[in-house]
Amino acid sequence: MREAVLAGPGARVQVAGGGNPITAVVTPGAVTAALTAAGHSDKQQATLSGAVTAVLVLGLCVFSGQGYAGVIARLWPLLSGFNPVVVMCAPVCAVALSQARARLPVAVLRELFTQTAVGARVSATGSLVFGFLVTAVDGTVFDLAATDAMRARFATRSGGRFPQARVVTVVACGTRRVLAAQVDSCQVSEQVLWDRLVADLEPGTINLADRNFFSMHRWRVAAATGAHLAWRVKNGRKSLPAKILETCPDGSQRVRLRESDAMLARRRKTSGDPKAARLDDIIARLVEFTVTLTDRAGAKTTSRFRVLTTLLDCDACPAEDIARLYRRRWQAALVYKAIKSTLRGGGRRLRGHTPDLAEQEILPLLTVYNALVDQAVTAAISLGIAPDEISFTAVLHATRDHLIASAPCRACGHHGDSADLQAAITTAPRHRTGRTRTSPRTKKQRETQHTRDVNYTITITESNLSKTT
């Protein structure tokens, strides 16, 4: 404070305890590292440097739905840490930002997401099961602008109105943080994008996946990373190339997986090697169970599940616990709901009109989402509760308010304290996580059904697979 007084009015002096509020979203160090990793450097000293442009792109995601001019006005006083020239210049216009976005390589935003995604793996309440960090893989699509350039890069679904980008991510189920992601046209399948992501699995984790991801080759590659797997597989008698070796006391079965002729032919065609040898057999454990939903009116609905896992010890990992574990895969769907409906805004297409700008917006959405999740996890740890009790909507609104209300003091450059943001988050209403509900999934179901309170009953059942002789 003494330095601020001696410096006089208008001087910019950082006061201890008042960090730049923009660091709630991204730090100057992270942006600098991303620019370096992407090999990007500014050709000349300008107000809209690569760092400033990258931060404003993130700001467009924080304040999704608002125009360029409004976002620039809100964030401009906070950008001096990314480019000192900003202090001496008036805010740029919307056209200048649009042009700067076109100059900024997608690789910068990709590196920024990657570095921030792997940089903070916090284990919070509910993150571990059997001592492993629980992760899940799932995919979604984003509607894009209907331009010729966009259609040339991103396909349009049959009967669809807009080109779409497909995104497949690996999510930490306990914190709902996105750990890795791949982006491509919706014409590229989720399985292909998953094949690009599989190297991001790590020992000490257990990965959950839906039934469309399994194949012998994909299972073998994923298991080779050292991560454990608990993947749903199809229920048909002939859909899983397996035979039962033995039945465990908890009702699960140890099975031998053998690559079927159809799987071998498909792998040969995909790899371009018509003489590829059949894969070696694999020993795994199969847990088959039914889930019965009973609503308040007594109506019941029963679904059958078949989960294949690398967890072979039925004493350490009972079948019913594995069945309960699989339901955590839905955390990935909640991640997409938060990103697409809450952060971006429901029914809203991405801003960019070129393929690069589309990807340049998807990756920052994931980066901003992770930053907001980090704020929620910090609040949850301080309160001693699970992160899913913290409302993502409350975190988003508190962060927006924090950025708007934290313009630096004109006399000394002092910013509001980050503790103010955490206080706003911790005092916000919490989610009621104890409720067990179900909601209609398809558009047709939503026309006649609604969200209901239900009770879940899990029953371990016997498999209909044949036994080895």
CSV table of C-alpha atoms in Angstrom, one decimal:
chain,number,residue,atom,x,y,z
A,1,MET,CA,0.0,0.0,0.0
A,2,ARG,CA,2.9,2.3,0.7
A,3,GLU,CA,4.2,1.8,-2.8
A,4,ALA,CA,0.8,2.7,-4.2
A,5,VAL,CA,0.6,5.9,-2.2
A,6,LEU,CA,4.1,7.0,-3.2
A,7,ALA,CA,3.5,6.1,-6.9
A,8,GLY,CA,0.6,8.6,-7.0
A,9,PRO,CA,-2.8,8.6,-8.8
A,10,GLY,CA,-3.0,6.5,-12.0
A,11,ALA,CA,0.2,4.4,-11.3
A,12,ARG,CA,-0.2,0.6,-11.6
A,13,VAL,CA,1.1,-1.1,-8.4
A,14,GLN,CA,0.1,-4.6,-7.4
A,15,VAL,CA,-1.2,-4.7,-3.9
A,16,ALA,CA,-0.5,-7.9,-1.9
A,17,GLY,CA,-3.6,-10.1,-1.5
A,18,GLY,CA,-5.4,-8.7,-4.6
A,19,GLY,CA,-4.7,-11.1,-7.5
A,20,ASN,CA,-6.1,-10.5,-11.0
A,21,PRO,CA,-9.6,-12.0,-11.2
A,22,ILE,CA,-9.0,-13.4,-14.7
A,23,THR,CA,-6.8,-16.0,-13.1
A,24,ALA,CA,-10.0,-17.7,-12.0
A,25,VAL,CA,-10.2,-18.7,-15.7
A,26,VAL,CA,-6.6,-18.8,-17.0
A,27,THR,CA,-3.2,-17.7,-15.8
A,28,PRO,CA,-0.6,-15.8,-17.8
A,29,GLY,CA,1.8,-18.7,-17.3
A,30,ALA,CA,-0.6,-21.1,-18.9
A,31,VAL,CA,-1.2,-18.9,-21.9
A,32,THR,CA,2.6,-18.3,-22.4
A,33,ALA,CA,3.3,-22.0,-22.2
A,34,ALA,CA,0.6,-22.7,-24.8
A,35,LEU,CA,1.9,-20.1,-27.2
A,36,THR,CA,5.4,-21.6,-26.8
A,37,ALA,CA,4.3,-25.2,-27.2
A,38,ALA,CA,2.3,-24.2,-30.4
A,39,GLY,CA,5.3,-22.4,-31.8
A,40,HIS,CA,3.4,-19.1,-32.1
A,41,SER,CA,5.1,-15.7,-31.6
A,42,ASP,CA,3.8,-12.3,-32.4
A,43,LYS,CA,5.5,-10.7,-35.5
A,44,GLN,CA,5.2,-7.3,-34.0
A,45,GLN,CA,4.2,-5.7,-30.8
A,46,ALA,CA,0.5,-5.0,-30.9
A,47,THR,CA,-2.3,-4.6,-28.5
A,48,LEU,CA,-4.1,-7.7,-29.7
A,49,SER,CA,-1.2,-10.1,-29.1
A,50,GLY,CA,-1.6,-13.8,-29.3
A,51,ALA,CA,-1.9,-14.0,-25.5
A,52,VAL,CA,-4.6,-11.3,-25.3
A,53,THR,CA,-6.5,-12.8,-28.2
A,54,ALA,CA,-6.5,-16.2,-26.5
A,55,VAL,CA,-7.8,-14.8,-23.3
A,56,LEU,CA,-10.6,-12.9,-25.1
A,57,VAL,CA,-11.6,-16.1,-26.9
A,58,LEU,CA,-11.9,-17.7,-23.4
A,59,GLY,CA,-13.9,-14.7,-22.3
A,60,LEU,CA,-16.3,-15.2,-25.2
A,61,CYS,CA,-17.0,-18.6,-23.8
A,62,VAL,CA,-17.5,-17.3,-20.2
A,63,PHE,CA,-19.9,-14.7,-21.5
A,64,SER,CA,-21.4,-16.9,-24.2
A,65,GLY,CA,-24.3,-15.2,-26.1
A,66,GLN,CA,-22.9,-11.7,-25.6
A,67,GLY,CA,-21.3,-9.7,-28.4
A,68,TYR,CA,-17.6,-9.1,-29.0
A,69,ALA,CA,-17.8,-5.5,-27.8
A,70,GLY,CA,-19.5,-6.3,-24.5
A,71,VAL,CA,-16.9,-9.1,-23.7
A,72,ILE,CA,-14.0,-6.8,-24.6
A,73,ALA,CA,-15.3,-4.0,-22.4
A,74,ARG,CA,-15.7,-6.4,-19.4
A,75,LEU,CA,-12.3,-8.0,-19.7
A,76,TRP,CA,-10.1,-5.2,-21.1
A,77,PRO,CA,-9.1,-3.8,-17.6
A,78,LEU,CA,-7.9,-7.3,-16.6
A,79,LEU,CA,-5.6,-8.0,-19.5
A,80,SER,CA,-2.4,-6.1,-18.6
A,81,GLY,CA,-0.9,-9.2,-17.1
A,82,PHE,CA,-1.0,-10.8,-20.6
A,83,ASN,CA,0.3,-7.7,-22.5
A,84,PRO,CA,1.5,-4.6,-20.7
A,85,VAL,CA,0.6,-2.5,-23.8
A,86,VAL,CA,-3.0,-2.9,-22.9
A,87,VAL,CA,-2.7,-0.5,-20.0
A,88,MET,CA,-1.9,2.4,-22.4
A,89,CYS,CA,-4.5,1.6,-25.1
A,90,ALA,CA,-8.3,2.0,-25.4
A,91,PRO,CA,-10.3,-1.2,-25.8
A,92,VAL,CA,-10.2,-2.6,-29.4
A,93,CYS,CA,-13.3,-2.9,-31.5
A,94,ALA,CA,-15.2,-6.0,-32.4
A,95,VAL,CA,-13.8,-6.1,-35.9
A,96,ALA,CA,-10.2,-6.1,-34.6
A,97,LEU,CA,-10.9,-9.1,-32.3
A,98,SER,CA,-12.5,-11.0,-35.2
A,99,GLN,CA,-9.5,-10.4,-37.3
A,100,ALA,CA,-7.2,-11.4,-34.5
A,101,ARG,CA,-9.1,-14.7,-33.9
A,102,ALA,CA,-8.5,-15.5,-37.6
A,103,ARG,CA,-4.8,-15.0,-37.1
A,104,LEU,CA,-4.5,-17.1,-34.0
A,105,PRO,CA,-3.7,-20.8,-34.8
A,106,VAL,CA,-6.0,-23.5,-33.4
A,107,ALA,CA,-2.9,-25.2,-32.0
A,108,VAL,CA,-2.6,-22.5,-29.4
A,109,LEU,CA,-6.0,-23.2,-28.0
A,110,ARG,CA,-5.4,-26.9,-28.3
A,111,GLU,CA,-2.2,-26.7,-26.3
A,112,LEU,CA,-3.9,-24.4,-23.7
A,113,PHE,CA,-6.6,-27.0,-23.2
A,114,THR,CA,-4.2,-29.9,-23.0
A,115,GLN,CA,-1.8,-28.2,-20.5
A,116,THR,CA,-4.6,-27.1,-18.2
A,117,ALA,CA,-6.4,-30.5,-18.5
A,118,VAL,CA,-3.4,-32.5,-17.3
A,119,GLY,CA,-2.1,-29.9,-14.9
A,120,ALA,CA,-4.6,-30.3,-12.1
A,121,ARG,CA,-5.8,-33.8,-11.2
A,122,VAL,CA,-7.4,-33.4,-7.8
A,123,SER,CA,-8.9,-36.3,-6.0
A,124,ALA,CA,-12.0,-35.1,-4.2
A,125,THR,CA,-14.7,-36.9,-2.2
A,126,GLY,CA,-16.2,-39.7,-4.3
A,127,SER,CA,-13.4,-39.7,-6.9
A,128,LEU,CA,-12.0,-43.1,-6.0
A,129,VAL,CA,-13.6,-46.6,-6.2
A,130,PHE,CA,-11.6,-49.7,-5.2
A,131,GLY,CA,-8.7,-47.2,-4.8
A,132,PHE,CA,-8.8,-46.2,-8.4
A,133,LEU,CA,-9.7,-42.8,-9.9
A,134,VAL,CA,-12.9,-43.3,-11.9
A,135,THR,CA,-13.0,-42.0,-15.5
A,136,ALA,CA,-15.5,-42.3,-18.3
A,137,VAL,CA,-15.5,-41.8,-22.0
A,138,ASP,CA,-18.4,-40.5,-24.0
A,139,GLY,CA,-19.1,-38.3,-27.1
A,140,THR,CA,-21.4,-35.5,-28.2
A,141,VAL,CA,-21.9,-33.1,-31.2
A,142,PHE,CA,-21.9,-29.4,-31.6
A,143,ASP,CA,-24.0,-27.5,-34.3
A,144,LEU,CA,-21.9,-25.2,-36.5
A,145,ALA,CA,-22.6,-22.4,-38.8
A,146,ALA,CA,-24.1,-23.4,-42.2
A,147,THR,CA,-21.4,-22.0,-44.4
A,148,ASP,CA,-19.8,-23.6,-47.5
A,149,ALA,CA,-16.3,-23.7,-45.8
A,150,MET,CA,-17.8,-25.4,-42.8
A,151,ARG,CA,-19.7,-28.0,-44.8
A,152,ALA,CA,-16.5,-28.8,-46.7
A,153,ARG,CA,-14.8,-29.8,-43.4
A,154,PHE,CA,-17.7,-30.9,-41.1
A,155,ALA,CA,-20.4,-33.3,-42.3
A,156,THR,CA,-24.2,-32.7,-41.9
A,157,ARG,CA,-26.2,-35.6,-40.6
A,158,SER,CA,-28.9,-37.1,-42.8
A,159,GLY,CA,-32.0,-34.9,-42.3
A,160,GLY,CA,-29.9,-32.4,-40.3
A,161,ARG,CA,-29.8,-28.6,-40.9
A,162,PHE,CA,-26.3,-27.7,-39.8
A,163,PRO,CA,-22.8,-29.2,-40.0
A,164,GLN,CA,-21.7,-30.8,-36.8
A,165,ALA,CA,-18.4,-31.4,-35.0
A,166,ARG,CA,-18.1,-34.5,-32.9
A,167,VAL,CA,-16.2,-34.4,-29.6
A,168,VAL,CA,-15.2,-37.4,-27.5
A,169,THR,CA,-13.7,-36.8,-24.1
A,170,VAL,CA,-12.3,-38.7,-21.1
A,171,VAL,CA,-13.9,-37.3,-17.9
A,172,ALA,CA,-13.0,-37.7,-14.2
A,173,CYS,CA,-16.3,-38.8,-12.7
A,174,GLY,CA,-15.7,-37.6,-9.2
A,175,THR,CA,-15.0,-34.0,-10.2
A,176,ARG,CA,-16.5,-34.0,-13.7
A,177,ARG,CA,-13.3,-32.6,-15.1
A,178,VAL,CA,-12.4,-33.1,-18.8
A,179,LEU,CA,-9.0,-34.9,-18.9
A,180,ALA,CA,-8.6,-35.3,-22.6
A,181,ALA,CA,-10.6,-34.6,-25.8
A,182,GLN,CA,-10.6,-35.2,-29.5
A,183,VAL,CA,-12.5,-33.1,-32.1
A,184,ASP,CA,-13.5,-34.0,-35.7
A,185,SER,CA,-16.4,-34.1,-38.1
A,186,CYS,CA,-19.5,-35.9,-37.0
A,187,GLN,CA,-18.8,-38.3,-39.9
A,188,VAL,CA,-15.9,-39.7,-37.8
A,189,SER,CA,-17.2,-42.2,-35.4
A,190,GLU,CA,-16.9,-42.1,-31.6
A,191,GLN,CA,-14.8,-45.3,-31.8
A,192,VAL,CA,-12.2,-43.7,-34.1
A,193,LEU,CA,-11.9,-40.7,-31.9
A,194,TRP,CA,-11.6,-42.9,-28.9
A,195,ASP,CA,-8.7,-44.8,-30.6
A,196,ARG,CA,-6.9,-41.4,-30.7
A,197,LEU,CA,-7.6,-40.8,-27.0
A,198,VAL,CA,-6.8,-44.2,-25.5
A,199,ALA,CA,-3.2,-43.3,-24.8
A,200,ASP,CA,-4.4,-40.7,-22.3
A,201,LEU,CA,-5.6,-43.5,-20.0
A,202,GLU,CA,-3.2,-44.0,-17.0
A,203,PRO,CA,-2.4,-46.6,-14.4
A,204,GLY,CA,-4.3,-46.1,-11.1
A,205,THR,CA,-7.6,-45.3,-12.9
A,206,ILE,CA,-10.6,-47.3,-13.9
A,207,ASN,CA,-12.4,-46.4,-17.2
A,208,LEU,CA,-16.1,-46.7,-17.9
A,209,ALA,CA,-17.4,-46.9,-21.4
A,210,ASP,CA,-20.8,-47.5,-23.2
A,211,ARG,CA,-21.5,-50.7,-25.2
A,212,ASN,CA,-20.6,-49.2,-28.6
A,213,PHE,CA,-16.9,-49.0,-27.7
A,214,PHE,CA,-16.0,-52.6,-27.2
A,215,SER,CA,-13.9,-54.7,-29.6
A,216,MET,CA,-11.2,-57.2,-28.8
A,217,HIS,CA,-8.5,-55.0,-30.3
A,218,ARG,CA,-9.8,-51.8,-28.5
A,219,TRP,CA,-10.1,-53.7,-25.2
A,220,ARG,CA,-6.5,-55.0,-25.5
A,221,VAL,CA,-5.1,-51.6,-26.4
A,222,ALA,CA,-6.9,-49.9,-23.5
A,223,ALA,CA,-5.9,-52.5,-21.0
A,224,ALA,CA,-2.3,-52.2,-22.1
A,225,THR,CA,-2.2,-48.6,-20.8
A,226,GLY,CA,-2.3,-50.0,-17.2
A,227,ALA,CA,-5.7,-48.6,-16.5
A,228,HIS,CA,-8.5,-50.9,-15.4
A,229,LEU,CA,-11.6,-51.2,-17.5
A,230,ALA,CA,-15.3,-51.6,-16.7
A,231,TRP,CA,-17.1,-51.4,-20.1
A,232,ARG,CA,-20.6,-52.2,-20.9
A,233,VAL,CA,-21.0,-54.8,-23.7
A,234,LYS,CA,-24.0,-55.8,-25.8
A,235,ASN,CA,-26.5,-58.2,-24.3
A,236,GLY,CA,-27.0,-60.6,-27.3
A,237,ARG,CA,-25.8,-64.2,-26.9
A,238,LYS,CA,-23.5,-63.9,-29.9
A,239,SER,CA,-22.5,-60.3,-29.5
A,240,LEU,CA,-19.7,-61.0,-27.0
A,241,PRO,CA,-17.0,-63.5,-28.2
A,242,ALA,CA,-16.7,-65.1,-24.8
A,243,LYS,CA,-17.1,-68.4,-23.0
A,244,ILE,CA,-17.6,-68.8,-19.2
A,245,LEU,CA,-14.6,-70.3,-17.4
A,246,GLU,CA,-16.1,-70.2,-13.9
A,247,THR,CA,-18.8,-68.6,-11.8
A,248,CYS,CA,-17.6,-66.6,-8.8
A,249,PRO,CA,-19.5,-66.7,-5.4
A,250,ASP,CA,-20.8,-63.2,-6.0
A,251,GLY,CA,-22.6,-64.3,-9.2
A,252,SER,CA,-20.1,-62.8,-11.7
A,253,GLN,CA,-18.2,-65.0,-14.2
A,254,ARG,CA,-14.6,-65.2,-15.3
A,255,VAL,CA,-14.7,-65.5,-19.1
A,256,ARG,CA,-12.3,-66.2,-21.9
A,257,LEU,CA,-12.5,-63.6,-24.8
A,258,ARG,CA,-11.6,-64.9,-28.2
A,259,GLU,CA,-11.7,-62.7,-31.3
A,260,SER,CA,-14.5,-63.7,-33.5
A,261,ASP,CA,-14.3,-64.2,-37.3
A,262,ALA,CA,-16.3,-61.0,-37.9
A,263,MET,CA,-14.1,-59.0,-35.6
A,264,LEU,CA,-11.0,-60.3,-37.3
A,265,ALA,CA,-12.3,-59.5,-40.7
A,266,ARG,CA,-13.3,-56.0,-39.7
A,267,ARG,CA,-9.8,-55.4,-38.1
A,268,ARG,CA,-8.1,-56.7,-41.2
A,269,LYS,CA,-10.1,-54.3,-43.4
A,270,THR,CA,-9.6,-51.3,-41.1
A,271,SER,CA,-5.9,-51.9,-40.7
A,272,GLY,CA,-5.3,-52.7,-44.4
A,273,ASP,CA,-3.5,-55.9,-43.5
A,274,PRO,CA,-5.5,-58.9,-45.0
A,275,LYS,CA,-3.2,-61.4,-43.3
A,276,ALA,CA,-3.3,-60.0,-39.7
A,277,ALA,CA,-3.2,-62.8,-37.2
A,278,ARG,CA,-6.0,-63.5,-34.8
A,279,LEU,CA,-5.5,-61.8,-31.4
A,280,ASP,CA,-4.5,-63.9,-28.4
A,281,ASP,CA,-7.3,-64.9,-26.0
A,282,ILE,CA,-8.0,-62.6,-23.0
A,283,ILE,CA,-9.2,-63.5,-19.5
A,284,ALA,CA,-11.8,-61.0,-18.1
A,285,ARG,CA,-14.7,-60.9,-15.6
A,286,LEU,CA,-18.3,-60.5,-16.6
A,287,VAL,CA,-21.0,-58.9,-14.4
A,288,GLU,CA,-24.5,-59.3,-15.6
A,289,PHE,CA,-27.3,-57.5,-13.7
A,290,THR,CA,-30.8,-56.0,-14.0
A,291,VAL,CA,-31.8,-52.6,-12.8
A,292,THR,CA,-35.4,-52.2,-11.8
A,293,LEU,CA,-36.9,-48.7,-11.5
A,294,THR,CA,-40.0,-48.3,-9.3
A,295,ASP,CA,-41.7,-45.0,-9.2
A,296,ARG,CA,-44.1,-43.6,-6.6
A,297,ALA,CA,-47.1,-45.0,-8.4
A,298,GLY,CA,-45.6,-48.5,-8.3
A,299,ALA,CA,-44.8,-48.7,-12.0
A,300,LYS,CA,-41.7,-50.7,-12.7
A,301,THR,CA,-39.2,-50.7,-15.6
A,302,THR,CA,-36.4,-53.3,-15.8
A,303,SER,CA,-33.2,-53.0,-17.9
A,304,ARG,CA,-30.5,-55.6,-18.4
A,305,PHE,CA,-26.8,-54.7,-18.3
A,306,ARG,CA,-23.6,-56.6,-19.1
A,307,VAL,CA,-20.4,-55.1,-17.8
A,308,LEU,CA,-17.0,-56.5,-18.7
A,309,THR,CA,-14.1,-55.7,-16.4
A,310,THR,CA,-10.4,-56.3,-15.9
A,311,LEU,CA,-11.0,-56.4,-12.1
A,312,LEU,CA,-10.7,-60.2,-11.6
A,313,ASP,CA,-10.7,-60.4,-7.8
A,314,CYS,CA,-14.3,-60.9,-6.8
A,315,ASP,CA,-13.5,-60.6,-3.1
A,316,ALA,CA,-11.9,-57.2,-3.4
A,317,CYS,CA,-14.3,-55.9,-6.1
A,318,PRO,CA,-17.8,-57.5,-5.5
A,319,ALA,CA,-20.2,-57.8,-8.5
A,320,GLU,CA,-22.8,-55.5,-7.0
A,321,ASP,CA,-20.2,-52.8,-6.4
A,322,ILE,CA,-19.1,-53.0,-10.0
A,323,ALA,CA,-22.8,-52.7,-11.0
A,324,ARG,CA,-23.1,-49.6,-8.9
A,325,LEU,CA,-19.8,-48.3,-10.3
A,326,TYR,CA,-21.0,-48.4,-13.9
A,327,ARG,CA,-23.8,-45.9,-13.2
A,328,ARG,CA,-21.1,-43.2,-12.7
A,329,ARG,CA,-20.6,-43.2,-16.5
A,330,TRP,CA,-23.6,-40.8,-16.6
A,331,GLN,CA,-21.3,-38.2,-15.1
A,332,ALA,CA,-19.9,-37.7,-18.7
A,333,ALA,CA,-23.4,-36.9,-19.9
A,334,LEU,CA,-23.8,-34.3,-17.1
A,335,VAL,CA,-20.5,-32.7,-18.3
A,336,TYR,CA,-21.9,-32.2,-21.8
A,337,LYS,CA,-25.2,-30.9,-20.3
A,338,ALA,CA,-23.2,-28.3,-18.3
A,339,ILE,CA,-21.1,-27.3,-21.3
A,340,LYS,CA,-23.8,-27.1,-24.0
A,341,SER,CA,-26.8,-26.0,-22.0
A,342,THR,CA,-25.4,-23.9,-19.1
A,343,LEU,CA,-22.1,-22.5,-20.4
A,344,ARG,CA,-22.7,-22.2,-24.1
A,345,GLY,CA,-26.5,-21.9,-23.8
A,346,GLY,CA,-29.1,-24.3,-25.1
A,347,GLY,CA,-30.1,-24.2,-28.8
A,348,ARG,CA,-27.1,-21.9,-29.7
A,349,ARG,CA,-24.7,-22.7,-32.5
A,350,LEU,CA,-21.0,-21.8,-32.2
A,351,ARG,CA,-19.9,-18.3,-33.4
A,352,GLY,CA,-17.2,-19.2,-35.9
A,353,HIS,CA,-17.9,-19.4,-39.6
A,354,THR,CA,-14.8,-21.3,-40.6
A,355,PRO,CA,-13.6,-24.7,-39.6
A,356,ASP,CA,-10.6,-23.3,-37.6
A,357,LEU,CA,-12.8,-20.9,-35.7
A,358,ALA,CA,-15.2,-23.7,-34.8
A,359,GLU,CA,-12.4,-25.8,-33.3
A,360,GLN,CA,-11.0,-22.6,-31.8
A,361,GLU,CA,-14.2,-22.3,-29.9
A,362,ILE,CA,-14.9,-25.9,-28.9
A,363,LEU,CA,-11.5,-26.2,-27.2
A,364,PRO,CA,-11.8,-23.0,-25.1
A,365,LEU,CA,-15.3,-24.1,-24.0
A,366,LEU,CA,-13.6,-27.2,-22.5
A,367,THR,CA,-10.9,-25.0,-21.0
A,368,VAL,CA,-13.3,-22.6,-19.4
A,369,TYR,CA,-15.5,-25.5,-18.2
A,370,ASN,CA,-12.5,-27.1,-16.5
A,371,ALA,CA,-11.6,-23.7,-14.9
A,372,LEU,CA,-15.1,-23.4,-13.4
A,373,VAL,CA,-15.0,-27.1,-12.2
A,374,ASP,CA,-11.7,-26.3,-10.4
A,375,GLN,CA,-13.5,-23.5,-8.6
A,376,ALA,CA,-16.3,-25.9,-7.6
A,377,VAL,CA,-13.8,-28.5,-6.5
A,378,THR,CA,-11.9,-26.0,-4.4
A,379,ALA,CA,-15.1,-24.9,-2.7
A,380,ALA,CA,-16.2,-28.6,-2.1
A,381,ILE,CA,-12.9,-29.5,-0.5
A,382,SER,CA,-13.1,-26.4,1.8
A,383,LEU,CA,-16.6,-27.5,2.8
A,384,GLY,CA,-15.7,-31.2,3.1
A,385,ILE,CA,-18.4,-32.3,0.6
A,386,ALA,CA,-18.5,-34.0,-2.8
A,387,PRO,CA,-18.0,-31.7,-5.8
A,388,ASP,CA,-21.4,-32.7,-7.3
A,389,GLU,CA,-23.1,-30.9,-4.5
A,390,ILE,CA,-21.8,-27.6,-5.9
A,391,SER,CA,-24.0,-26.1,-8.5
A,392,PHE,CA,-22.2,-25.5,-11.8
A,393,THR,CA,-24.7,-22.7,-12.7
A,394,ALA,CA,-23.9,-21.0,-9.4
A,395,VAL,CA,-20.2,-21.2,-10.1
A,396,LEU,CA,-20.7,-19.7,-13.6
A,397,HIS,CA,-22.8,-16.8,-12.4
A,398,ALA,CA,-20.4,-16.1,-9.5
A,399,THR,CA,-17.4,-16.1,-11.9
A,400,ARG,CA,-19.1,-13.8,-14.3
A,401,ASP,CA,-20.0,-11.4,-11.4
A,402,HIS,CA,-16.4,-11.7,-10.1
A,403,LEU,CA,-15.0,-10.6,-13.5
A,404,ILE,CA,-17.4,-7.8,-14.0
A,405,ALA,CA,-17.1,-6.4,-10.5
A,406,SER,CA,-13.3,-6.7,-10.2
A,407,ALA,CA,-12.1,-3.9,-12.5
A,408,PRO,CA,-8.8,-2.6,-11.0
A,409,CYS,CA,-8.8,0.5,-8.8
A,410,ARG,CA,-7.7,3.5,-10.8
A,411,ALA,CA,-5.5,4.7,-8.0
A,412,CYS,CA,-3.3,1.6,-7.3
A,413,GLY,CA,-4.4,-1.2,-9.6
A,414,HIS,CA,-5.8,-3.3,-6.7
A,415,HIS,CA,-8.1,-6.1,-7.7
A,416,GLY,CA,-10.7,-7.9,-5.8
A,417,ASP,CA,-9.6,-11.0,-3.8
A,418,SER,CA,-10.1,-14.5,-5.1
A,419,ALA,CA,-11.6,-15.3,-1.7
A,420,ASP,CA,-14.6,-13.2,-2.7
A,421,LEU,CA,-15.3,-15.7,-5.6
A,422,GLN,CA,-15.0,-18.7,-3.3
A,423,ALA,CA,-17.2,-17.1,-0.7
A,424,ALA,CA,-19.9,-16.6,-3.4
A,425,ILE,CA,-19.7,-20.2,-4.5
A,426,THR,CA,-19.7,-21.8,-1.0
A,427,THR,CA,-22.7,-19.8,0.1
A,428,ALA,CA,-24.8,-20.6,-3.0
A,429,PRO,CA,-27.6,-23.2,-2.7
A,430,ARG,CA,-26.4,-26.7,-3.2
A,431,HIS,CA,-27.6,-29.6,-5.2
A,432,ARG,CA,-29.8,-32.2,-3.6
A,433,THR,CA,-27.6,-35.2,-4.4
A,434,GLY,CA,-29.6,-37.7,-2.4
A,435,ARG,CA,-32.5,-37.8,-4.8
A,436,THR,CA,-32.9,-40.8,-7.2
A,437,ARG,CA,-34.7,-39.7,-10.3
A,438,THR,CA,-35.0,-40.7,-13.9
A,439,SER,CA,-35.8,-38.6,-17.0
A,440,PRO,CA,-37.0,-39.4,-20.5
A,441,ARG,CA,-34.0,-39.6,-23.0
A,442,THR,CA,-35.4,-39.3,-26.5
A,443,LYS,CA,-37.4,-36.5,-28.0
A,444,LYS,CA,-40.5,-38.8,-28.4
A,445,GLN,CA,-40.3,-39.9,-24.8
A,446,ARG,CA,-40.1,-36.2,-23.6
A,447,GLU,CA,-43.4,-35.5,-25.4
A,448,THR,CA,-45.3,-37.9,-23.0
A,449,GLN,CA,-43.0,-38.5,-20.0
A,450,HIS,CA,-41.4,-36.3,-17.3
A,451,THR,CA,-38.8,-36.6,-14.6
A,452,ARG,CA,-39.8,-39.0,-11.9
A,453,ASP,CA,-38.6,-39.9,-8.4
A,454,VAL,CA,-37.7,-43.6,-8.4
A,455,ASN,CA,-36.1,-46.4,-6.4
A,456,TYR,CA,-33.3,-48.5,-8.0
A,457,THR,CA,-32.9,-52.2,-7.4
A,458,ILE,CA,-29.8,-54.0,-8.7
A,459,THR,CA,-30.0,-57.8,-9.1
A,460,ILE,CA,-27.0,-59.8,-10.2
A,461,THR,CA,-28.1,-62.4,-12.8
A,462,GLU,CA,-26.7,-65.5,-14.5
A,463,SER,CA,-25.1,-65.0,-17.9
A,464,ASN,CA,-26.6,-66.8,-21.0
A,465,LEU,CA,-23.1,-67.3,-22.5
A,466,SER,CA,-22.0,-70.8,-23.2
A,467,LYS,CA,-19.4,-72.5,-20.9
A,468,THR,CA,-16.1,-73.9,-21.9
A,469,THR,CA,-15.8,-77.7,-22.2
